[in-house]
Coordinates of C-alpha atoms in Angstrom, one line a residue:
X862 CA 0.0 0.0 0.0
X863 CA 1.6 3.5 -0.6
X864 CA 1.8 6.0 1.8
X865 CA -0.2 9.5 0.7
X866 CA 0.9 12.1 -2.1
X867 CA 2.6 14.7 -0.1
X868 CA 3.3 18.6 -0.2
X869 CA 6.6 19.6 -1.1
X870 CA 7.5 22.0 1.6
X871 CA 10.8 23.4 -0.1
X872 CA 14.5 23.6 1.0
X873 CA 14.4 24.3 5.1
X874 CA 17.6 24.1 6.8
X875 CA 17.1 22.2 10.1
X876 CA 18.6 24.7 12.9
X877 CA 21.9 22.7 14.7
X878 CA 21.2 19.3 14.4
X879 CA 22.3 18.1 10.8
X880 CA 22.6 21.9 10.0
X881 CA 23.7 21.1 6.4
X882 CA 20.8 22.3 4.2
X883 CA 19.3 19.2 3.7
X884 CA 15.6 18.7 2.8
X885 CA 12.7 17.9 6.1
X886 CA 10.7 15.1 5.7
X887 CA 7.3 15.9 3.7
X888 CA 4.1 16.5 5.2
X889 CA 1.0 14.3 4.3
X890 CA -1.6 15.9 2.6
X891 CA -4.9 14.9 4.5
X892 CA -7.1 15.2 1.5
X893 CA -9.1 12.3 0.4
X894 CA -6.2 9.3 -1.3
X895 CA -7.2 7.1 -4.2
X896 CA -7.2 3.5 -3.0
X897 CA -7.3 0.3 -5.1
X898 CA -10.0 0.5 -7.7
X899 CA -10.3 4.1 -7.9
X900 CA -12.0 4.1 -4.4
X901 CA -11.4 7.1 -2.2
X902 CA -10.6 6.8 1.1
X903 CA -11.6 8.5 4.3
X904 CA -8.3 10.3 5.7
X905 CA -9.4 10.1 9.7
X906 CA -7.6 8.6 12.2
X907 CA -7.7 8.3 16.2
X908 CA -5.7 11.9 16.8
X909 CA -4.5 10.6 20.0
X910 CA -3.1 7.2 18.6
X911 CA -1.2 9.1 16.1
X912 CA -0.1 11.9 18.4
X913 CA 1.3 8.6 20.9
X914 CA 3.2 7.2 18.1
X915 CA 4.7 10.5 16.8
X916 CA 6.5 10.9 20.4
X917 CA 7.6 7.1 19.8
X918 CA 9.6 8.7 16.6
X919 CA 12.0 11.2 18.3
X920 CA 13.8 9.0 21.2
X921 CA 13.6 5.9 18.5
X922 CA 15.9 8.5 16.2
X923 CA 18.0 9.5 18.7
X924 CA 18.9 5.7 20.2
X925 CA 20.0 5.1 16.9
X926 CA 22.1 8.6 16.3
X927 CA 24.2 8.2 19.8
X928 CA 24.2 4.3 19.8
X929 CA 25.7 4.8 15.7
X930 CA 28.4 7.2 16.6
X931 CA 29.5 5.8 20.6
X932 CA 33.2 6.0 20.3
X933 CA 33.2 8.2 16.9
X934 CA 35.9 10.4 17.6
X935 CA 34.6 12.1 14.2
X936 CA 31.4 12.2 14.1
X937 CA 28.4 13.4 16.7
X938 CA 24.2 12.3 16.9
X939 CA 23.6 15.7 15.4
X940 CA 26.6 15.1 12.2
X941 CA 24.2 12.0 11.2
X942 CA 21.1 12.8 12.5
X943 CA 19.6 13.9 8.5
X944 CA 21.0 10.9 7.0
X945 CA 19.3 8.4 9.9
X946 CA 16.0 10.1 10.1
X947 CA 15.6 9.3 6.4
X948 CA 16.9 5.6 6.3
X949 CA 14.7 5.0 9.5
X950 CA 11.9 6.5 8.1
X951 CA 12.3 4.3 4.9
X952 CA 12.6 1.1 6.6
X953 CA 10.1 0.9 9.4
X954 CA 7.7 2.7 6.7
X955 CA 8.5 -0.6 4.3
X956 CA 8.0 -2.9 7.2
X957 CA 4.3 -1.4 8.5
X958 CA 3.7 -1.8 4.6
X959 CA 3.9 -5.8 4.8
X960 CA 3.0 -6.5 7.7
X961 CA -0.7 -7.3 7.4
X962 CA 0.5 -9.6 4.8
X963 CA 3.2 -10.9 6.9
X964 CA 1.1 -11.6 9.7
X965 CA -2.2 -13.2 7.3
X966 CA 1.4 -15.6 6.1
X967 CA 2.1 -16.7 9.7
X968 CA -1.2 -16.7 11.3
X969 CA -0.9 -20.3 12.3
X970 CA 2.5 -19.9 13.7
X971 CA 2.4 -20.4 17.5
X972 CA 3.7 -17.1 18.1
X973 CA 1.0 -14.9 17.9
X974 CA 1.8 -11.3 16.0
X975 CA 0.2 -7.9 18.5
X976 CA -2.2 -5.7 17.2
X977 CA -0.9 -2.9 19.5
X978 CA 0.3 -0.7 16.9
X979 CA 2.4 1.2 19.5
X980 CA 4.2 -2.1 20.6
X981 CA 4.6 -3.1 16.5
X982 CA 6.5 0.2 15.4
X983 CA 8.8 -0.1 18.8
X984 CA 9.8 -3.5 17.4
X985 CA 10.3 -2.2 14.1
X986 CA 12.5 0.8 15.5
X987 CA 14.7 -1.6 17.3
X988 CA 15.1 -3.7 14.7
X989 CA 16.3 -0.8 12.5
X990 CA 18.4 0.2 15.5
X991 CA 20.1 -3.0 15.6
X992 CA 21.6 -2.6 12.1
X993 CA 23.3 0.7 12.9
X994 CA 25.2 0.1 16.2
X995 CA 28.9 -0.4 15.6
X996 CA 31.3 -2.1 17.8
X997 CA 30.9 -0.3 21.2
X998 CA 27.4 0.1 20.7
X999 CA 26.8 -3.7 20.5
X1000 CA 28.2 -4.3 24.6
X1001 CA 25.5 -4.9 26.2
X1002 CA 27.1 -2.9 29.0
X1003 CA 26.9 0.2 26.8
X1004 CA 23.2 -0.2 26.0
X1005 CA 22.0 -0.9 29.9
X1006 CA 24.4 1.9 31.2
X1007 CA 22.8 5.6 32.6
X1008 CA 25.7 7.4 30.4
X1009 CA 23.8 6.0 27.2
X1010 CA 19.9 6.8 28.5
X1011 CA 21.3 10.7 29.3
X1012 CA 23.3 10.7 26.3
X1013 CA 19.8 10.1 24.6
X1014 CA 17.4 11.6 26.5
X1015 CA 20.3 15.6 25.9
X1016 CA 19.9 14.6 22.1
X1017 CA 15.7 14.4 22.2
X1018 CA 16.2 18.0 23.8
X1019 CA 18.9 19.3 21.1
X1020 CA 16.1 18.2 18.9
X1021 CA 13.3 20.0 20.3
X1022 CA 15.1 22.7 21.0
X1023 CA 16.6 23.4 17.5
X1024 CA 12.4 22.0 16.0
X1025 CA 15.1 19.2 14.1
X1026 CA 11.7 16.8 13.4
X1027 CA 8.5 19.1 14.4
X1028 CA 5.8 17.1 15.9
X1029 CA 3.3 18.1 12.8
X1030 CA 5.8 16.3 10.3
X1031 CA 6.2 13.3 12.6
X1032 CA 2.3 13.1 12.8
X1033 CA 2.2 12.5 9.3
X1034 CA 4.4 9.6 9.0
X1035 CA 2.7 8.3 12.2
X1036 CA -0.6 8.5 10.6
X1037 CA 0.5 6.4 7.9
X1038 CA 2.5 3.8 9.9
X1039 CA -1.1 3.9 11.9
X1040 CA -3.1 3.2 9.0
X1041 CA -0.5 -0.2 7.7
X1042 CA -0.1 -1.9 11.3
X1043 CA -4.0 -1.5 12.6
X1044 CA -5.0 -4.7 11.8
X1045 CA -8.4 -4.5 13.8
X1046 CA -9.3 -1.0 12.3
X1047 CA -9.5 0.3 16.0
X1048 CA -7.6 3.2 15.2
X1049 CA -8.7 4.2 11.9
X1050 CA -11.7 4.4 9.4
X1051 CA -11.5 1.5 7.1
X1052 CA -14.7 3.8 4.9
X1053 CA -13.8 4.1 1.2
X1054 CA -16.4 5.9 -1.3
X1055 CA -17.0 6.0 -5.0
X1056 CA -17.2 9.5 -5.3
X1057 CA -16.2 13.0 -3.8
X1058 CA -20.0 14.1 -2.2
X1059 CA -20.3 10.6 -1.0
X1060 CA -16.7 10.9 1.0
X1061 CA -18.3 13.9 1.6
X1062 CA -21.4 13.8 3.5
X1063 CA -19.6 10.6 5.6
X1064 CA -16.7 12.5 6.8
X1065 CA -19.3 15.0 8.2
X1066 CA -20.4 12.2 10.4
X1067 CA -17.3 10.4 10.6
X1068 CA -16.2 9.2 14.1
X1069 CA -12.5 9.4 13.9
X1070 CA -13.1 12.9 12.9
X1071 CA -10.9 15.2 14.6
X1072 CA -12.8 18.2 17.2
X1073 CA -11.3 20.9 19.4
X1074 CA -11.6 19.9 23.1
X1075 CA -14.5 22.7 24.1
X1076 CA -13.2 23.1 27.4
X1077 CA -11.2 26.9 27.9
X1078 CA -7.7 26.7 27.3
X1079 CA -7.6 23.2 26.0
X1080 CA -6.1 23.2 22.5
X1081 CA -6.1 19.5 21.6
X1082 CA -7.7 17.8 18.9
X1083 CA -9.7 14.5 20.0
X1084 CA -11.5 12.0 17.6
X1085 CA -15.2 12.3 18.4
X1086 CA -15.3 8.9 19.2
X1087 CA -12.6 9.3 22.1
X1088 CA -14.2 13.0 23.5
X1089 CA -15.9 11.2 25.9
X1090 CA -12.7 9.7 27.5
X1091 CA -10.6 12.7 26.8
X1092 CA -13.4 15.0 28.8
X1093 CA -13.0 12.5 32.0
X1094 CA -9.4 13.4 32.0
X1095 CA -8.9 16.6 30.4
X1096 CA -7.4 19.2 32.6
X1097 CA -8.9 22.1 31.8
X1098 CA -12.3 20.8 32.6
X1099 CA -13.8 22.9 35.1
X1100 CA -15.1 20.9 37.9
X1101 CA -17.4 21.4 41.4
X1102 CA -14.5 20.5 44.2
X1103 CA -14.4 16.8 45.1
X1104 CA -14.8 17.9 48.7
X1105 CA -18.3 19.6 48.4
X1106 CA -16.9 23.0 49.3
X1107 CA -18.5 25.8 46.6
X1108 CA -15.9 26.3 44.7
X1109 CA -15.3 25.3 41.1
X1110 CA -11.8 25.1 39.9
X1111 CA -10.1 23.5 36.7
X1112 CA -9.2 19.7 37.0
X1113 CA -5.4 20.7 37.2
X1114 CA -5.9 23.1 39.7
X1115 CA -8.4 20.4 42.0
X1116 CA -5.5 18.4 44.1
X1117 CA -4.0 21.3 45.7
X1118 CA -7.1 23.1 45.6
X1119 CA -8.0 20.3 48.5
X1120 CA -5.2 19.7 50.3
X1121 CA -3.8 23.7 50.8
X1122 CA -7.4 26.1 50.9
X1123 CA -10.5 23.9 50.4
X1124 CA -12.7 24.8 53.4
X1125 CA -14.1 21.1 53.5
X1126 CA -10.7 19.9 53.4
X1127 CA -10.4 16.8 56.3
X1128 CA -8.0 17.8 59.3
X1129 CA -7.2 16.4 63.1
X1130 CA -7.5 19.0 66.0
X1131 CA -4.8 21.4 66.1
X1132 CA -5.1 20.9 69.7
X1133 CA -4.3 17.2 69.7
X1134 CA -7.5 15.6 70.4
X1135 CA -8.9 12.8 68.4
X1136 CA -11.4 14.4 66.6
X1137 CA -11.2 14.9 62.8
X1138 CA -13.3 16.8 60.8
X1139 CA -13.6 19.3 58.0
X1140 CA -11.7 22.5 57.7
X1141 CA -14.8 24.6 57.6
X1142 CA -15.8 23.1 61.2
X1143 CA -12.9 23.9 62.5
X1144 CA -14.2 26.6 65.2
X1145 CA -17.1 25.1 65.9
X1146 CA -15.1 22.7 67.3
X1147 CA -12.7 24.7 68.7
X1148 CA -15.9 26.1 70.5
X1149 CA -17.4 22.7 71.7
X1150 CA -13.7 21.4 73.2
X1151 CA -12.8 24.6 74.4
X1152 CA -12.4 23.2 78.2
X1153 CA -10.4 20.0 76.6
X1154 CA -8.3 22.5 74.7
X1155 CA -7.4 24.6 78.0
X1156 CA -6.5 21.9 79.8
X1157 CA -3.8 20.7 77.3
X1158 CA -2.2 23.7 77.1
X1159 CA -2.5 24.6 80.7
X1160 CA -0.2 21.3 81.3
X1161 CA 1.8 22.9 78.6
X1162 CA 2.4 26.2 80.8
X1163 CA 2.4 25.0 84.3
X1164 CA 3.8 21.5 83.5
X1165 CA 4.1 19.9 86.9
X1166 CA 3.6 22.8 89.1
X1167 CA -0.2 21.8 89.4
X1168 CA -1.6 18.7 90.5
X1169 CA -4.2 17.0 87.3
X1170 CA -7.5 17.8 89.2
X1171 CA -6.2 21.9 90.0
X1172 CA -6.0 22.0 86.0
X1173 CA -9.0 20.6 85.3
X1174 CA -10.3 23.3 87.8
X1175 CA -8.6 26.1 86.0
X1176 CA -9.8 24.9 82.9
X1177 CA -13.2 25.3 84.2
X1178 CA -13.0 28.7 85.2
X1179 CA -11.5 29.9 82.0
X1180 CA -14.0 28.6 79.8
X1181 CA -17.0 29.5 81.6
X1182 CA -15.4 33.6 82.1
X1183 CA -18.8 34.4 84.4
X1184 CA -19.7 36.6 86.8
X1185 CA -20.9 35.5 90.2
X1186 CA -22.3 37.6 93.3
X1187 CA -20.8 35.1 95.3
X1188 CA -18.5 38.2 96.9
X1189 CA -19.5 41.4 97.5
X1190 CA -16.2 42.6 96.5
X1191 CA -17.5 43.4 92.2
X1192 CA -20.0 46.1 94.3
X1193 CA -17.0 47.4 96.0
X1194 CA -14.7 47.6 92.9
X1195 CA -17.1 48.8 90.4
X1196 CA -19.1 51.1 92.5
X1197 CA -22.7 49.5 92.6
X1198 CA -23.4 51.2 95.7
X1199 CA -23.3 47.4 97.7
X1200 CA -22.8 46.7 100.9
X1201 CA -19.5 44.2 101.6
X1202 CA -20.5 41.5 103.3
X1203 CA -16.6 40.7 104.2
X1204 CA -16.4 40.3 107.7
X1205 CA -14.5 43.2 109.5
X1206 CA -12.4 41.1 112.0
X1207 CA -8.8 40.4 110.8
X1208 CA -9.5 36.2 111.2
X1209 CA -12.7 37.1 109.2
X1210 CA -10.8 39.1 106.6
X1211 CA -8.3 36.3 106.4
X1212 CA -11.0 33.9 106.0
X1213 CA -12.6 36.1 103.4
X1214 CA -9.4 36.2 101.2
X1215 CA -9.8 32.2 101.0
X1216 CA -13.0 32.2 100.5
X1217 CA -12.2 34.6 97.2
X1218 CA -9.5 32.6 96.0
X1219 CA -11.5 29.8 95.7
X1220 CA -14.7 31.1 93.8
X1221 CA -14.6 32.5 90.5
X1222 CA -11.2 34.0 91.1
X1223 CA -10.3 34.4 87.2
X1224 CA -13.8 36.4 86.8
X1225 CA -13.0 38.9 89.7
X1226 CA -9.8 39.7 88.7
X1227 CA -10.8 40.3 85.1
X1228 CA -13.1 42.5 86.1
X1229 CA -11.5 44.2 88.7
X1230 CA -9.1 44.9 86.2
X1231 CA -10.9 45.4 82.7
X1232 CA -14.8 45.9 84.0
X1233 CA -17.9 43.4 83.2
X1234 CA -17.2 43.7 79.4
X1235 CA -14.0 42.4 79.5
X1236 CA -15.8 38.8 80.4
X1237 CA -17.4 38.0 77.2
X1238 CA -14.6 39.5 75.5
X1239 CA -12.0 37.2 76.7
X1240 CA -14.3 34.3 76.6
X1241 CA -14.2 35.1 73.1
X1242 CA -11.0 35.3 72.5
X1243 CA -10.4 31.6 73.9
X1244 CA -13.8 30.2 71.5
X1245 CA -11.9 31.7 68.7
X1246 CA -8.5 30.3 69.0
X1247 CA -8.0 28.2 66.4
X1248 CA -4.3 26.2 67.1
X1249 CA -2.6 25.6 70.3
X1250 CA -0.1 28.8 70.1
X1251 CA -2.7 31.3 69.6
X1252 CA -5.0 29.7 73.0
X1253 CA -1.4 29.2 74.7
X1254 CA -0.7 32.9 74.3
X1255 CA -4.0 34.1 75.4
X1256 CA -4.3 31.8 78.3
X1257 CA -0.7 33.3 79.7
X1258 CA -2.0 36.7 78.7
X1259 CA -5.5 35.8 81.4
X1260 CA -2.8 34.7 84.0
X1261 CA -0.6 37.8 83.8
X1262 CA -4.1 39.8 84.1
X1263 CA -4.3 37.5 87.3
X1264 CA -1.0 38.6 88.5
X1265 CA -1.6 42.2 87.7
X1266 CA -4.7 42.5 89.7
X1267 CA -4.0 40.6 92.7
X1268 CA -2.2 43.6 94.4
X1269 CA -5.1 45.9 93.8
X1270 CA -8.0 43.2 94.9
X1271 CA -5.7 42.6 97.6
X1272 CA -6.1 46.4 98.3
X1273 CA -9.9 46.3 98.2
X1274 CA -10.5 44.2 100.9
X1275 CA -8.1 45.5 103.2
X1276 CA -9.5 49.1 102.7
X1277 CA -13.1 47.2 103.0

């Protein structure tokens, strides 16, 4: 079968690699081609099958440039890089061209011939490769070693770099190669028409027909038939977030979208509880365990200077911030116009003293020192701390408010 008529795209001179003049390799025309019996053919194939097989092209070319010139103290990849491409494109080109015959010839055989075209031009490749190794290139310690792979993999880049074999012109020989090794027609249309309008009105309707992906910024050309497939993976499909949260965001953009700023994103207590939920519940929590919260970084501050159950204690008064009447002493301190109720006698005072330390002594000193508003604002302050440091640094800020005020409380009942 020949391959299709081609354009003649001129003299180009390839930029670096084989920089001397010589002629690209042809595009194919993808106009209708006369088959056998004046028939025409429909020119579609799978776009992604051919686009796969043209990045088999440019590593297979330059295996055989570095492994044909290892120990060429002459002659570089890029010095033969014109000549290979041409003699590789000639051979594995010949080869896809008898190979449905050679396969229908050995279709008994116990070795069984693939239909992955992919896997069939790979063995074609090598097999061309094989012929041009010379001497050093033939130890098999050469062809497993790292040096060779890098040697490669720098020549691939010269290539791109310098556009040696663009991707357009190794699309076309990969469409043909497609079209002589797909045995199973999976990756082409095997349609062929009498006429032009005929060709025509199927080509309009045509499966492998090539389409623009729809999605924004998403430039690549799918077969109809494969849109479907390409849409499920496409990553410039803009998508709801996986974890419910109301943003949308592009595919690309959806993994770190969930693990760095998605509001829904999973997380364990910053505290160190065992409680995991969503990043959007996060100070709800913090609100509910706000007494389990204290106490872990109360044992933090005070380590073993406080027995477990005094914690606990202090814990308690913290989150609850409230004020009590159990002491006259807020009527005293704020001037309510109470009476103290502290007895007068200096046992009495003493006894009075206790008795304040032991009820509600956070709440009187905070408002001895910052007045009844200061109690809702500080028990806000602890709801809305949302990581240990920032509850650790406003719990040491309560207790130097404690410290601060005890003088003057101190003061107050002596003087009532």
């Amino acid at each position: 079968m020949d391959p299709p008529p081609v354009a003649d795209p001129g003299q180009t001179k390839d930029k670096g690699v084989g920089s001397k003049g010589e002629m690209d390799l042809p595009v194919a025309d993808p106009g209708p081609v006369r088959d056998e019996g004046e028939l025409l053919r429909c020119p579609f194939c799978n776009s992604e099958a051919v686009y796969k097989l043209a990045q088999f092209l440019l590593p297979g070319l330059a295996a055989v440039c570095v492994d044909g010139t290892t120990g060429d103290l002459f002659r570089s990849p890029s010095d033969v890089a014109v000549d290979l491409r041409k003699e590789m494109v000639d051979s594995i080109t010949q080869r896809s061209e008898t190979f449905i015959a050679d396969v229908e010839a050995e279709q008994n055989a116990d070795n069984e011939m693939s239909d992955d075209p992919y896997e069939i031009v790979s063995i074609f490749m090598d097999d061309f490769s094989r012929t041009k190794r010379n001497i050093i290139g033939h130890v098999s310690g050469w062809l497993l070693s790292d040096s060779r792979d890098d040697k490669i993999d720098d020549f691939v880049q010269e290539m791109e770099m310098t556009r040696f074999w663009p991707l357009e012109r190794r699309e076309a020989i990969a469409e043909v190669l497609l079209r002589n090794v797909d045995i199973k027609t999976k990756f082409h249309c095997p349609e062929k028409y009498e006429n032009e309008e005929r060709l025509a009105d199927h080509k309009a309707q045509c499966s492998f027909r090539p389409v623009t992906c729809p999605n924004e910024g998403c430039r690549t050309k799918v077969s109809v038939r494969c849109m479907q497939d390409h849409d499920a993976t496409c990553l410039f499909k803009i998508l709801q977030c996986e974890q419910n949260c109301e943003k949308r965001l592009l595919r690309r953009d959806m993994d770190r979208h969930c693990v760095t700023v998605c509001p829904m994103r999973p997380m364990k207590c910053p505290f160190g509880c065992d409680d995991s939920f969503s990043e959007h519940d996060l100070e709800e929590h913090c609100s509910e365990s706000l007494q389990q919260h204290l106490l872990k970084v109360l044992q933090v501050i005070h380590k073993n200077n406080f027995t477990a159950d005094e914690l606990k204690e202090t814990a308690l008064r913290l989150e609850k911030c409230r004020k009590t009447d159990s002491l006259s002493i807020r009527g005293h301190v704020h001037g309510h116009g109470r009476t103290s109720k502290l007895p007068q006698t200096s046992r009495g005072l003493a006894s009075g003293l206790r008795d304040f330390r032991r009820v509600d002594v956070w709440d009187t000193m905070l408002d001895v020192k910052n007045g009844p508003d200061a109690l809702s604002e500080d028990r806000g302050k602890l709801a809305k701390a949302r990581d240990a440091r920032s509850l650790t640094s406003i719990v040491k800020d309560l207790e130097a408010k404690k410290f601060q005020c005890s003088g003057v409380v101190s003061h107050v009942n002596l003087g009532g």
